């Protein structure tokens, strides 16, 4: 059955808005687990704009499901990942000026370099996922780089307003999931998924896990975090 990994960065974003102690993404992660999610995602950015090193260290000690560390492929982050040892590292492109992760990684243009980074993390006992656009060249490169997983970027699907455009984006995701499996990759997906658009992506048989942050935290402000997680699990068709 498809799993939900909840991204707790936006809890930290609220805290950092006041440079305060609360709300605590680590406490939030405990509630997310109680509500039935299968994992916690946290993105430690180079500029530390939301999650802090302390959050990652505490999450490592307290998360009982699975910790997915989202990170740029930099020496600093590789060092942190190898010390913290999350179950999975998801490599993402990172630009200081962006509001959130914008495009997928260009694995195709940097296969050898990505392959070396994937190997170092895997030798540290960490499963590696590469966040890529749903494109054949990127999938083939991710397989060549030795990744365990790819996370298919669902941002274009999430942004599509017209039904026709949304169907076309969904078709790309379905095709990419099939191609990825054929190449020996395991498939996750995420970015821009919400309560209304998640169903068809959750129904793609090859997709194992969805990483969702903003829509859950946005709803949590109004209905509470546990209810927001349970409603997302229901929207995914997991029967919770
Ligand atoms: N997956 C990746 C790789 C991301 O960078 C993000 C955003 O941090 C997400 C999933 C979650 O996206 P959203 O907050 O839009 O649900």
PDB file of C-alpha atoms and ligand atoms in Angstrom:
ATOM      1  CA  UNK A   1       0.000   0.000   0.000  1.00  0.00           C
ATOM      2  CA  UNK A   2       1.219   3.510  -0.782  1.00  0.00           C
ATOM      3  CA  UNK A   3       2.944   5.300   2.096  1.00  0.00           C
ATOM      4  CA  UNK A   4       2.890   8.924   3.214  1.00  0.00           C
ATOM      5  CA  UNK A   5       6.020  10.771   4.290  1.00  0.00           C
ATOM      6  CA  UNK A   6       5.149  14.142   5.810  1.00  0.00           C
ATOM      7  CA  UNK A   7       7.511  17.054   5.268  1.00  0.00           C
ATOM      8  CA  UNK A   8       7.737  19.041   8.527  1.00  0.00           C
ATOM      9  CA  UNK A   9       9.750  21.988   7.126  1.00  0.00           C
ATOM     10  CA  UNK A  10       6.776  24.326   7.217  1.00  0.00           C
ATOM     11  CA  UNK A  11       6.350  23.828  10.939  1.00  0.00           C
ATOM     12  CA  UNK A  12       9.928  25.087  11.235  1.00  0.00           C
ATOM     13  CA  UNK A  13       9.129  27.942   8.835  1.00  0.00           C
ATOM     14  CA  UNK A  14       6.527  29.266  11.297  1.00  0.00           C
ATOM     15  CA  UNK A  15       9.011  28.969  14.161  1.00  0.00           C
ATOM     16  CA  UNK A  16      11.770  30.742  12.215  1.00  0.00           C
ATOM     17  CA  UNK A  17       9.414  33.602  11.309  1.00  0.00           C
ATOM     18  CA  UNK A  18       9.902  34.744  14.931  1.00  0.00           C
ATOM     19  CA  UNK A  19      13.246  33.023  15.612  1.00  0.00           C
ATOM     20  CA  UNK A  20      11.285  31.384  18.440  1.00  0.00           C
ATOM     21  CA  UNK A  21      11.151  27.933  20.062  1.00  0.00           C
ATOM     22  CA  UNK A  22       7.687  27.060  18.791  1.00  0.00           C
ATOM     23  CA  UNK A  23       6.124  25.385  16.957  1.00  0.00           C
ATOM     24  CA  UNK A  24       8.609  22.531  17.147  1.00  0.00           C
ATOM     25  CA  UNK A  25       8.894  20.341  14.019  1.00  0.00           C
ATOM     26  CA  UNK A  26      10.123  17.506  16.226  1.00  0.00           C
ATOM     27  CA  UNK A  27       6.932  17.552  18.313  1.00  0.00           C
ATOM     28  CA  UNK A  28       4.986  17.804  15.068  1.00  0.00           C
ATOM     29  CA  UNK A  29       6.751  14.715  13.745  1.00  0.00           C
ATOM     30  CA  UNK A  30       5.609  12.730  16.778  1.00  0.00           C
ATOM     31  CA  UNK A  31       1.971  13.695  16.087  1.00  0.00           C
ATOM     32  CA  UNK A  32       2.390  12.876  12.399  1.00  0.00           C
ATOM     33  CA  UNK A  33       3.563   9.382  13.322  1.00  0.00           C
ATOM     34  CA  UNK A  34       0.687   8.913  15.763  1.00  0.00           C
ATOM     35  CA  UNK A  35      -1.746   9.864  12.984  1.00  0.00           C
ATOM     36  CA  UNK A  36      -0.463   7.003  10.828  1.00  0.00           C
ATOM     37  CA  UNK A  37       2.129   8.449   8.467  1.00  0.00           C
ATOM     38  CA  UNK A  38       4.956   6.146   7.435  1.00  0.00           C
ATOM     39  CA  UNK A  39       7.792   8.623   7.538  1.00  0.00           C
ATOM     40  CA  UNK A  40       9.076  12.117   8.214  1.00  0.00           C
ATOM     41  CA  UNK A  41      10.819  14.243   5.611  1.00  0.00           C
ATOM     42  CA  UNK A  42      12.995  17.181   6.584  1.00  0.00           C
ATOM     43  CA  UNK A  43      14.957  19.429   4.234  1.00  0.00           C
ATOM     44  CA  UNK A  44      18.066  20.904   5.825  1.00  0.00           C
ATOM     45  CA  UNK A  45      18.874  23.784   3.511  1.00  0.00           C
ATOM     46  CA  UNK A  46      22.276  25.375   3.190  1.00  0.00           C
ATOM     47  CA  UNK A  47      20.827  28.690   4.437  1.00  0.00           C
ATOM     48  CA  UNK A  48      18.955  26.963   7.334  1.00  0.00           C
ATOM     49  CA  UNK A  49      15.882  28.993   6.513  1.00  0.00           C
ATOM     50  CA  UNK A  50      13.533  26.494   8.148  1.00  0.00           C
ATOM     51  CA  UNK A  51      14.895  23.230   9.590  1.00  0.00           C
ATOM     52  CA  UNK A  52      17.940  23.578  11.844  1.00  0.00           C
ATOM     53  CA  UNK A  53      20.712  21.084  12.601  1.00  0.00           C
ATOM     54  CA  UNK A  54      19.164  20.524  16.030  1.00  0.00           C
ATOM     55  CA  UNK A  55      15.885  19.436  14.382  1.00  0.00           C
ATOM     56  CA  UNK A  56      17.616  16.859  12.226  1.00  0.00           C
ATOM     57  CA  UNK A  57      19.591  15.466  15.173  1.00  0.00           C
ATOM     58  CA  UNK A  58      16.499  15.190  17.380  1.00  0.00           C
ATOM     59  CA  UNK A  59      14.389  13.742  14.578  1.00  0.00           C
ATOM     60  CA  UNK A  60      17.039  11.066  14.064  1.00  0.00           C
ATOM     61  CA  UNK A  61      16.765  10.083  17.711  1.00  0.00           C
ATOM     62  CA  UNK A  62      12.978  10.225  18.000  1.00  0.00           C
ATOM     63  CA  UNK A  63      11.436   9.249  14.663  1.00  0.00           C
ATOM     64  CA  UNK A  64      10.306   5.643  14.848  1.00  0.00           C
ATOM     65  CA  UNK A  65       9.008   5.232  11.310  1.00  0.00           C
ATOM     66  CA  UNK A  66      11.521   6.439   8.740  1.00  0.00           C
ATOM     67  CA  UNK A  67      13.571   9.611   8.392  1.00  0.00           C
ATOM     68  CA  UNK A  68      14.036  11.007   4.911  1.00  0.00           C
ATOM     69  CA  UNK A  69      16.658  13.783   4.792  1.00  0.00           C
ATOM     70  CA  UNK A  70      16.168  16.057   1.826  1.00  0.00           C
ATOM     71  CA  UNK A  71      19.449  17.715   0.918  1.00  0.00           C
ATOM     72  CA  UNK A  72      21.551  19.381  -1.721  1.00  0.00           C
ATOM     73  CA  UNK A  73      24.451  17.315  -3.062  1.00  0.00           C
ATOM     74  CA  UNK A  74      27.103  19.380  -1.248  1.00  0.00           C
ATOM     75  CA  UNK A  75      30.067  18.246   0.851  1.00  0.00           C
ATOM     76  CA  UNK A  76      28.565  19.829   3.956  1.00  0.00           C
ATOM     77  CA  UNK A  77      25.273  17.959   3.560  1.00  0.00           C
ATOM     78  CA  UNK A  78      26.931  14.664   2.648  1.00  0.00           C
ATOM     79  CA  UNK A  79      28.935  14.934   5.885  1.00  0.00           C
ATOM     80  CA  UNK A  80      25.794  15.620   7.899  1.00  0.00           C
ATOM     81  CA  UNK A  81      23.904  12.746   6.260  1.00  0.00           C
ATOM     82  CA  UNK A  82      26.734  10.301   6.930  1.00  0.00           C
ATOM     83  CA  UNK A  83      26.825  11.377  10.588  1.00  0.00           C
ATOM     84  CA  UNK A  84      23.039  11.442  11.127  1.00  0.00           C
ATOM     85  CA  UNK A  85      22.291   8.320   9.080  1.00  0.00           C
ATOM     86  CA  UNK A  86      18.706   8.834   7.978  1.00  0.00           C
ATOM     87  CA  UNK A  87      17.053   5.785   6.417  1.00  0.00           C
ATOM     88  CA  UNK A  88      16.920   7.714   3.151  1.00  0.00           C
ATOM     89  CA  UNK A  89      18.522  10.794   1.624  1.00  0.00           C
ATOM     90  CA  UNK A  90      16.661  12.569  -1.158  1.00  0.00           C
ATOM     91  CA  UNK A  91      18.983  14.708  -3.237  1.00  0.00           C
ATOM     92  CA  UNK A  92      17.437  17.919  -4.528  1.00  0.00           C
ATOM     93  CA  UNK A  93      18.712  20.970  -6.387  1.00  0.00           C
ATOM     94  CA  UNK A  94      18.865  24.040  -4.168  1.00  0.00           C
ATOM     95  CA  UNK A  95      19.013  27.688  -5.035  1.00  0.00           C
ATOM     96  CA  UNK A  96      19.101  30.402  -2.401  1.00  0.00           C
ATOM     97  CA  UNK A  97      16.560  32.653  -4.072  1.00  0.00           C
ATOM     98  CA  UNK A  98      13.867  30.023  -4.618  1.00  0.00           C
ATOM     99  CA  UNK A  99      10.742  29.871  -2.429  1.00  0.00           C
ATOM    100  CA  UNK A 100      10.726  26.079  -2.569  1.00  0.00           C
ATOM    101  CA  UNK A 101      12.486  23.389  -4.613  1.00  0.00           C
ATOM    102  CA  UNK A 102      11.711  24.383  -8.195  1.00  0.00           C
ATOM    103  CA  UNK A 103      12.915  21.893 -10.789  1.00  0.00           C
ATOM    104  CA  UNK A 104      14.262  18.382 -10.522  1.00  0.00           C
ATOM    105  CA  UNK A 105      17.955  17.472 -10.418  1.00  0.00           C
ATOM    106  CA  UNK A 106      19.886  17.384 -13.671  1.00  0.00           C
ATOM    107  CA  UNK A 107      21.236  13.862 -13.202  1.00  0.00           C
ATOM    108  CA  UNK A 108      21.543  13.393 -16.976  1.00  0.00           C
ATOM    109  CA  UNK A 109      24.124  16.194 -17.191  1.00  0.00           C
ATOM    110  CA  UNK A 110      26.124  15.010 -14.153  1.00  0.00           C
ATOM    111  CA  UNK A 111      25.910  11.212 -14.067  1.00  0.00           C
ATOM    112  CA  UNK A 112      29.468  10.533 -12.928  1.00  0.00           C
ATOM    113  CA  UNK A 113      29.400  13.138 -10.177  1.00  0.00           C
ATOM    114  CA  UNK A 114      25.965  11.985  -8.975  1.00  0.00           C
ATOM    115  CA  UNK A 115      27.119   8.382  -9.121  1.00  0.00           C
ATOM    116  CA  UNK A 116      30.032   9.164  -6.777  1.00  0.00           C
ATOM    117  CA  UNK A 117      27.736  10.898  -4.281  1.00  0.00           C
ATOM    118  CA  UNK A 118      25.137   8.107  -4.436  1.00  0.00           C
ATOM    119  CA  UNK A 119      27.886   5.563  -3.758  1.00  0.00           C
ATOM    120  CA  UNK A 120      29.220   7.437  -0.710  1.00  0.00           C
ATOM    121  CA  UNK A 121      25.778   7.711   0.842  1.00  0.00           C
ATOM    122  CA  UNK A 122      24.894   4.089   0.089  1.00  0.00           C
ATOM    123  CA  UNK A 123      28.193   2.928   1.589  1.00  0.00           C
ATOM    124  CA  UNK A 124      27.075   4.811   4.717  1.00  0.00           C
ATOM    125  CA  UNK A 125      23.977   2.609   4.851  1.00  0.00           C
ATOM    126  CA  UNK A 126      21.623   5.272   3.489  1.00  0.00           C
ATOM    127  CA  UNK A 127      19.146   4.571   0.691  1.00  0.00           C
ATOM    128  CA  UNK A 128      19.374   7.279  -1.956  1.00  0.00           C
ATOM    129  CA  UNK A 129      16.538   8.913  -3.842  1.00  0.00           C
ATOM    130  CA  UNK A 130      17.032  11.456  -6.627  1.00  0.00           C
ATOM    131  CA  UNK A 131      14.358  14.122  -7.108  1.00  0.00           C
ATOM    132  CA  UNK A 132      13.883  14.387 -10.865  1.00  0.00           C
ATOM    133  CA  UNK A 133      11.417  15.666 -13.427  1.00  0.00           C
ATOM    134  CA  UNK A 134       9.395  12.836 -14.987  1.00  0.00           C
ATOM    135  CA  UNK A 135      11.620  12.545 -18.066  1.00  0.00           C
ATOM    136  CA  UNK A 136      13.181   9.520 -19.703  1.00  0.00           C
ATOM    137  CA  UNK A 137      16.735  10.893 -19.820  1.00  0.00           C
ATOM    138  CA  UNK A 138      16.690  11.730 -16.131  1.00  0.00           C
ATOM    139  CA  UNK A 139      15.320   8.293 -15.218  1.00  0.00           C
ATOM    140  CA  UNK A 140      17.955   6.526 -17.288  1.00  0.00           C
ATOM    141  CA  UNK A 141      20.679   8.677 -15.707  1.00  0.00           C
ATOM    142  CA  UNK A 142      19.353   8.014 -12.184  1.00  0.00           C
ATOM    143  CA  UNK A 143      19.562   4.290 -12.866  1.00  0.00           C
ATOM    144  CA  UNK A 144      23.114   4.683 -14.193  1.00  0.00           C
ATOM    145  CA  UNK A 145      24.062   6.711 -11.123  1.00  0.00           C
ATOM    146  CA  UNK A 146      23.013   3.752  -8.971  1.00  0.00           C
ATOM    147  CA  UNK A 147      20.122   5.410  -7.107  1.00  0.00           C
ATOM    148  CA  UNK A 148      17.754   3.193  -5.135  1.00  0.00           C
ATOM    149  CA  UNK A 149      14.768   5.482  -5.703  1.00  0.00           C
ATOM    150  CA  UNK A 150      13.703   8.427  -7.757  1.00  0.00           C
ATOM    151  CA  UNK A 151      11.197  10.925  -6.460  1.00  0.00           C
ATOM    152  CA  UNK A 152       9.166  12.057  -9.442  1.00  0.00           C
ATOM    153  CA  UNK A 153       8.563  15.804  -9.350  1.00  0.00           C
ATOM    154  CA  UNK A 154       4.786  16.262  -9.329  1.00  0.00           C
ATOM    155  CA  UNK A 155       4.954  20.074  -9.394  1.00  0.00           C
ATOM    156  CA  UNK A 156       3.801  20.460 -13.019  1.00  0.00           C
ATOM    157  CA  UNK A 157       0.917  18.074 -12.352  1.00  0.00           C
ATOM    158  CA  UNK A 158      -0.011  20.039  -9.219  1.00  0.00           C
ATOM    159  CA  UNK A 159       0.116  23.359 -11.029  1.00  0.00           C
ATOM    160  CA  UNK A 160      -1.946  22.262 -14.050  1.00  0.00           C
ATOM    161  CA  UNK A 161      -5.286  24.054 -13.836  1.00  0.00           C
ATOM    162  CA  UNK A 162      -7.090  22.764 -16.944  1.00  0.00           C
ATOM    163  CA  UNK A 163      -8.254  19.173 -16.790  1.00  0.00           C
ATOM    164  CA  UNK A 164      -6.583  18.374 -20.112  1.00  0.00           C
ATOM    165  CA  UNK A 165      -3.227  19.665 -18.948  1.00  0.00           C
ATOM    166  CA  UNK A 166      -3.567  17.811 -15.669  1.00  0.00           C
ATOM    167  CA  UNK A 167      -4.341  14.563 -17.532  1.00  0.00           C
ATOM    168  CA  UNK A 168      -1.290  15.077 -19.736  1.00  0.00           C
ATOM    169  CA  UNK A 169       0.935  15.604 -16.683  1.00  0.00           C
ATOM    170  CA  UNK A 170      -0.571  12.554 -15.005  1.00  0.00           C
ATOM    171  CA  UNK A 171       0.168  10.501 -18.129  1.00  0.00           C
ATOM    172  CA  UNK A 172       3.829  11.626 -17.936  1.00  0.00           C
ATOM    173  CA  UNK A 173       3.996  10.519 -14.316  1.00  0.00           C
ATOM    174  CA  UNK A 174       2.429   7.129 -15.108  1.00  0.00           C
ATOM    175  CA  UNK A 175       4.792   6.594 -18.037  1.00  0.00           C
ATOM    176  CA  UNK A 176       7.805   7.618 -15.958  1.00  0.00           C
ATOM    177  CA  UNK A 177       6.823   5.323 -13.096  1.00  0.00           C
ATOM    178  CA  UNK A 178       6.632   2.376 -15.515  1.00  0.00           C
ATOM    179  CA  UNK A 179       9.897   3.292 -17.198  1.00  0.00           C
ATOM    180  CA  UNK A 180      11.612   3.762 -13.838  1.00  0.00           C
ATOM    181  CA  UNK A 181      10.571   0.319 -12.638  1.00  0.00           C
ATOM    182  CA  UNK A 182      11.783  -1.206 -15.899  1.00  0.00           C
ATOM    183  CA  UNK A 183      15.151   0.436 -15.242  1.00  0.00           C
ATOM    184  CA  UNK A 184      15.239  -1.143 -11.785  1.00  0.00           C
ATOM    185  CA  UNK A 185      14.428   2.021  -9.834  1.00  0.00           C
ATOM    186  CA  UNK A 186      11.950   2.265  -6.997  1.00  0.00           C
ATOM    187  CA  UNK A 187       9.504   5.121  -7.344  1.00  0.00           C
ATOM    188  CA  UNK A 188       8.428   7.879  -4.975  1.00  0.00           C
ATOM    189  CA  UNK A 189       6.701  11.131  -5.888  1.00  0.00           C
ATOM    190  CA  UNK A 190       6.034  14.529  -4.433  1.00  0.00           C
ATOM    191  CA  UNK A 191       5.810  18.317  -4.540  1.00  0.00           C
ATOM    192  CA  UNK A 192       2.643  20.357  -4.862  1.00  0.00           C
ATOM    193  CA  UNK A 193       0.308  17.495  -3.979  1.00  0.00           C
ATOM    194  CA  UNK A 194      -2.861  18.418  -2.093  1.00  0.00           C
ATOM    195  CA  UNK A 195      -6.141  16.913  -0.916  1.00  0.00           C
ATOM    196  CA  UNK A 196      -7.806  17.390  -4.299  1.00  0.00           C
ATOM    197  CA  UNK A 197      -5.082  16.256  -6.673  1.00  0.00           C
ATOM    198  CA  UNK A 198      -3.372  13.459  -4.706  1.00  0.00           C
ATOM    199  CA  UNK A 199      -5.760  10.603  -5.580  1.00  0.00           C
ATOM    200  CA  UNK A 200      -4.645   9.802  -9.151  1.00  0.00           C
ATOM    201  CA  UNK A 201      -0.933   9.954  -8.201  1.00  0.00           C
ATOM    202  CA  UNK A 202      -1.485   7.734  -5.157  1.00  0.00           C
ATOM    203  CA  UNK A 203      -3.212   5.257  -7.476  1.00  0.00           C
ATOM    204  CA  UNK A 204      -0.163   4.757  -9.745  1.00  0.00           C
ATOM    205  CA  UNK A 205       0.778   1.176  -8.852  1.00  0.00           C
ATOM    206  CA  UNK A 206       4.555   1.675  -9.096  1.00  0.00           C
ATOM    207  CA  UNK A 207       4.602   4.650  -6.715  1.00  0.00           C
ATOM    208  CA  UNK A 208       5.591   3.525  -3.208  1.00  0.00           C
ATOM    209  CA  UNK A 209       5.664   6.745  -1.247  1.00  0.00           C
ATOM    210  CA  UNK A 210       4.491  10.341  -1.444  1.00  0.00           C
ATOM    211  CA  UNK A 211       6.296  13.228   0.246  1.00  0.00           C
ATOM    212  CA  UNK A 212       3.813  15.979   1.132  1.00  0.00           C
ATOM    213  CA  UNK A 213       4.326  19.112   3.194  1.00  0.00           C
ATOM    214  CA  UNK A 214       2.612  22.396   2.430  1.00  0.00           C
ATOM    215  CA  UNK A 215      -0.969  21.225   1.965  1.00  0.00           C
ATOM    216  CA  UNK A 216      -0.907  19.180   5.176  1.00  0.00           C
ATOM    217  CA  UNK A 217       0.617  21.928   7.313  1.00  0.00           C
ATOM    218  CA  UNK A 218      -1.767  24.496   5.767  1.00  0.00           C
ATOM    219  CA  UNK A 219      -4.759  22.367   6.746  1.00  0.00           C
ATOM    220  CA  UNK A 220      -3.247  21.544  10.129  1.00  0.00           C
ATOM    221  CA  UNK A 221      -3.376  25.239  11.081  1.00  0.00           C
ATOM    222  CA  UNK A 222      -7.161  25.039  10.815  1.00  0.00           C
ATOM    223  CA  UNK A 223      -8.083  21.470  11.789  1.00  0.00           C
ATOM    224  CA  UNK A 224      -5.075  20.184  13.732  1.00  0.00           C
ATOM    225  CA  UNK A 225      -2.111  18.158  12.545  1.00  0.00           C
ATOM    226  CA  UNK A 226      -3.352  14.675  13.309  1.00  0.00           C
ATOM    227  CA  UNK A 227      -6.656  15.267  11.530  1.00  0.00           C
ATOM    228  CA  UNK A 228      -4.852  16.830   8.565  1.00  0.00           C
ATOM    229  CA  UNK A 229      -2.632  13.745   8.253  1.00  0.00           C
ATOM    230  CA  UNK A 230      -5.571  11.360   8.574  1.00  0.00           C
ATOM    231  CA  UNK A 231      -7.500  13.250   5.911  1.00  0.00           C
ATOM    232  CA  UNK A 232      -4.502  13.048   3.572  1.00  0.00           C
ATOM    233  CA  UNK A 233      -4.214   9.309   4.147  1.00  0.00           C
ATOM    234  CA  UNK A 234      -7.912   9.005   3.298  1.00  0.00           C
ATOM    235  CA  UNK A 235      -7.469  11.135   0.153  1.00  0.00           C
ATOM    236  CA  UNK A 236      -4.643   8.785  -0.864  1.00  0.00           C
ATOM    237  CA  UNK A 237      -7.070   5.882  -0.555  1.00  0.00           C
ATOM    238  CA  UNK A 238      -5.129   4.117   2.158  1.00  0.00           C
ATOM    239  CA  UNK A 239      -8.296   3.382   4.124  1.00  0.00           C
ATOM    240  CA  UNK A 240      -7.235   5.105   7.357  1.00  0.00           C
TER     241      UNK A 240
HETATM  242  N1  LIG B   1       9.522  16.552  -2.296  1.00  0.00           N
HETATM  243  C1  LIG B   1      10.561  17.402  -2.444  1.00  0.00           C
HETATM  244  C2  LIG B   1      11.803  16.885  -3.080  1.00  0.00           C
HETATM  245  C3  LIG B   1      10.480  18.740  -2.001  1.00  0.00           C
HETATM  246  O1  LIG B   1      11.508  19.563  -2.161  1.00  0.00           O
HETATM  247  C4  LIG B   1       9.299  19.163  -1.355  1.00  0.00           C
HETATM  248  C5  LIG B   1       9.207  20.569  -0.830  1.00  0.00           C
HETATM  249  O2  LIG B   1      10.144  20.748   0.186  1.00  0.00           O
HETATM  250  C6  LIG B   1       8.253  18.233  -1.211  1.00  0.00           C
HETATM  251  C7  LIG B   1       8.382  16.951  -1.713  1.00  0.00           C
HETATM  252  C8  LIG B   1       6.972  18.620  -0.554  1.00  0.00           C
HETATM  253  O3  LIG B   1       6.305  19.557  -1.368  1.00  0.00           O
HETATM  254  P1  LIG B   1       5.024  20.273  -0.841  1.00  0.00           P
HETATM  255  O4  LIG B   1       5.422  21.100   0.343  1.00  0.00           O
HETATM  256  O5  LIG B   1       4.589  21.106  -2.020  1.00  0.00           O
HETATM  257  O6  LIG B   1       4.029  19.207  -0.466  1.00  0.00           O
END
